[in-house]
Amino acid sequence: MRQRMKTALSATAVLLALGLPACAGGGATTPATAPAPDADGYVTTGSGLRYLVINRADGPTPTARDRVVVHYRCELEDGTVVDSSYDRGAPDVVALRDLIPGFREALQLMSVGSHFQVIVPGRLGYGWDGIGGVVAPNETLYFEIQLFRIVER
């Protein structure tokens, strides 16, 4: 996944260089409140969450009370897969209230149809508890997330 993030970053840099002039006419694809991307293309939120927009769609955005249909993969820095709906072969229906804070925050930045890569710092993941034998305390998590639809509003 780390290699895919680097490849996506390179592709994103090219697309930004080619497409940024087209955004000057007011057709920006990021919310007006979004901070500017870092040099590597990732946006860092006030909480420390980092995300890279692979595709931003124009659909509705979920709230903390919604349930959504998502495809996601969660990996550790070494590439160990913690959980993956892709590996199970079908998207999952999840309630935002049941997710780790970083996953929930990322989904609330996305609109239906969007695809993000997200870096979740340990304090927004499983914190100091970790998940015994799987996620170390305060370990950073790497997500790929596709938001398909909002099930409940």
Coordinates of C-alpha atoms in Angstrom, one line a residue:
M1 CA 0.0 0.0 0.0
R2 CA 2.9 2.4 0.8
Q3 CA 4.1 1.9 -2.8
R4 CA 0.6 2.5 -4.2
M5 CA 0.4 5.7 -2.1
K6 CA 3.7 6.8 -3.7
T7 CA 2.5 5.9 -7.2
A8 CA -0.8 7.7 -6.5
L9 CA 1.1 10.7 -5.2
S10 CA 3.1 10.9 -8.4
A11 CA 0.0 10.6 -10.6
T12 CA -1.8 13.1 -8.4
A13 CA 1.1 15.6 -8.8
V14 CA 0.9 15.3 -12.6
L15 CA -2.9 15.7 -12.6
L16 CA -2.7 18.7 -10.3
A17 CA -0.1 20.3 -12.6
L18 CA -2.3 19.7 -15.7
G19 CA -5.7 20.3 -14.1
L20 CA -5.1 23.2 -11.7
P21 CA -5.4 25.9 -14.3
A22 CA -8.8 24.5 -15.2
C23 CA -9.9 25.1 -11.5
A24 CA -9.3 28.8 -11.8
G25 CA -12.8 29.4 -13.2
G26 CA -14.4 28.4 -9.9
G27 CA -14.8 24.7 -10.6
A28 CA -12.6 23.7 -7.6
T29 CA -13.0 20.1 -6.5
T30 CA -12.1 20.6 -2.8
P31 CA -14.3 22.2 -0.2
A32 CA -13.6 25.9 0.4
T33 CA -12.7 25.1 4.0
A34 CA -10.1 22.5 3.2
P35 CA -6.5 23.4 4.0
A36 CA -4.0 23.5 1.2
P37 CA -2.3 20.2 0.4
D38 CA 1.2 19.6 1.7
A39 CA 4.1 19.2 -0.7
D40 CA 3.3 15.5 -1.0
G41 CA -0.3 16.1 -2.0
Y42 CA -1.8 15.2 1.3
V43 CA -4.0 17.6 3.2
T44 CA -3.5 17.7 7.0
T45 CA -6.5 18.5 9.2
G46 CA -6.4 20.2 12.5
S47 CA -6.6 16.9 14.3
G48 CA -3.5 15.6 12.4
L49 CA -5.4 13.3 10.0
R50 CA -3.8 13.3 6.6
Y51 CA -5.7 12.5 3.4
L52 CA -5.0 12.4 -0.3
V53 CA -8.0 12.8 -2.7
I54 CA -7.9 10.1 -5.4
N55 CA -11.4 11.1 -6.6
R56 CA -13.8 13.7 -5.2
A57 CA -17.4 13.3 -6.2
D58 CA -20.3 15.7 -5.8
G59 CA -22.6 13.5 -3.7
P60 CA -23.8 14.1 -0.2
T61 CA -21.4 14.0 2.8
P62 CA -22.2 11.7 5.8
T63 CA -22.7 12.9 9.3
A64 CA -21.5 11.2 12.5
R65 CA -25.0 9.7 12.9
D66 CA -25.1 8.0 9.5
R67 CA -24.5 4.5 8.3
V68 CA -22.6 4.2 5.0
V69 CA -21.6 1.7 2.4
V70 CA -17.8 1.7 2.0
H71 CA -14.9 -0.3 0.6
Y72 CA -11.8 0.1 2.7
R73 CA -8.5 -1.3 3.5
C74 CA -6.6 -0.6 6.7
E75 CA -2.8 -1.4 6.8
L76 CA 0.1 -0.9 9.0
E77 CA 3.2 0.9 7.8
D78 CA 4.9 -2.4 7.0
G79 CA 2.0 -3.4 4.7
T80 CA 0.3 -5.8 7.2
V81 CA -3.5 -5.7 6.5
V82 CA -5.5 -5.1 9.6
D83 CA -8.9 -5.2 7.9
S84 CA -10.1 -5.1 4.4
S85 CA -13.6 -5.2 2.8
Y86 CA -11.7 -5.5 -0.6
D87 CA -10.3 -8.8 0.6
R88 CA -13.8 -10.0 1.7
G89 CA -15.0 -9.2 -1.8
A90 CA -17.9 -6.8 -0.9
P91 CA -18.3 -3.3 0.6
D92 CA -19.3 -3.1 4.2
V93 CA -22.2 -1.2 5.8
V94 CA -20.8 0.7 8.8
A95 CA -22.1 3.2 11.4
L96 CA -19.8 6.1 11.7
R97 CA -20.4 6.2 15.5
D98 CA -18.8 2.7 15.7
L99 CA -15.6 3.6 13.9
I100 CA -12.2 4.8 15.2
P101 CA -12.1 8.6 15.3
G102 CA -9.7 8.9 12.2
F103 CA -11.9 6.7 10.0
R104 CA -15.0 8.6 11.1
E105 CA -13.3 12.0 10.4
A106 CA -12.2 10.9 7.0
L107 CA -15.7 9.7 6.0
Q108 CA -17.1 13.1 7.0
L109 CA -14.6 14.8 4.7
M110 CA -15.8 12.6 1.8
S111 CA -18.8 12.9 -0.4
V112 CA -20.6 9.8 -1.9
G113 CA -18.6 8.5 -4.8
S114 CA -15.2 9.8 -3.4
H115 CA -12.0 7.7 -3.1
F116 CA -9.4 8.8 -0.5
Q117 CA -6.1 7.5 0.9
V118 CA -5.9 8.4 4.6
I119 CA -3.1 8.4 7.2
V120 CA -4.5 8.0 10.7
P121 CA -2.2 8.9 13.5
G122 CA -2.3 6.5 16.5
R123 CA -4.2 8.8 18.7
L124 CA -7.1 8.9 16.1
G125 CA -6.8 5.1 15.6
Y126 CA -6.7 2.6 18.4
G127 CA -4.7 4.9 20.7
W128 CA -2.6 3.7 23.6
D129 CA -4.6 0.5 23.8
G130 CA -3.8 -0.7 20.3
I131 CA -5.2 -4.1 19.4
G132 CA -3.3 -6.9 21.1
G133 CA -0.9 -8.6 18.7
V134 CA -2.2 -6.7 15.7
V135 CA -2.0 -2.9 16.1
A136 CA 0.7 -1.6 18.5
P137 CA -0.2 1.2 21.0
N138 CA -0.4 4.5 19.2
E139 CA 0.5 3.0 15.8
T140 CA -0.3 4.9 12.6
L141 CA -2.8 3.3 10.2
Y142 CA -3.0 3.7 6.5
F143 CA -6.5 3.5 4.8
E144 CA -7.8 3.4 1.3
I145 CA -11.5 4.3 1.4
Q146 CA -14.2 4.4 -1.2
L147 CA -17.6 5.9 -0.1
F148 CA -20.5 4.4 -2.1
R149 CA -23.6 5.6 -0.4
I150 CA -25.3 6.8 2.8
V151 CA -27.8 4.2 4.1
E152 CA -29.4 6.3 6.8
R153 CA -29.6 10.0 7.4

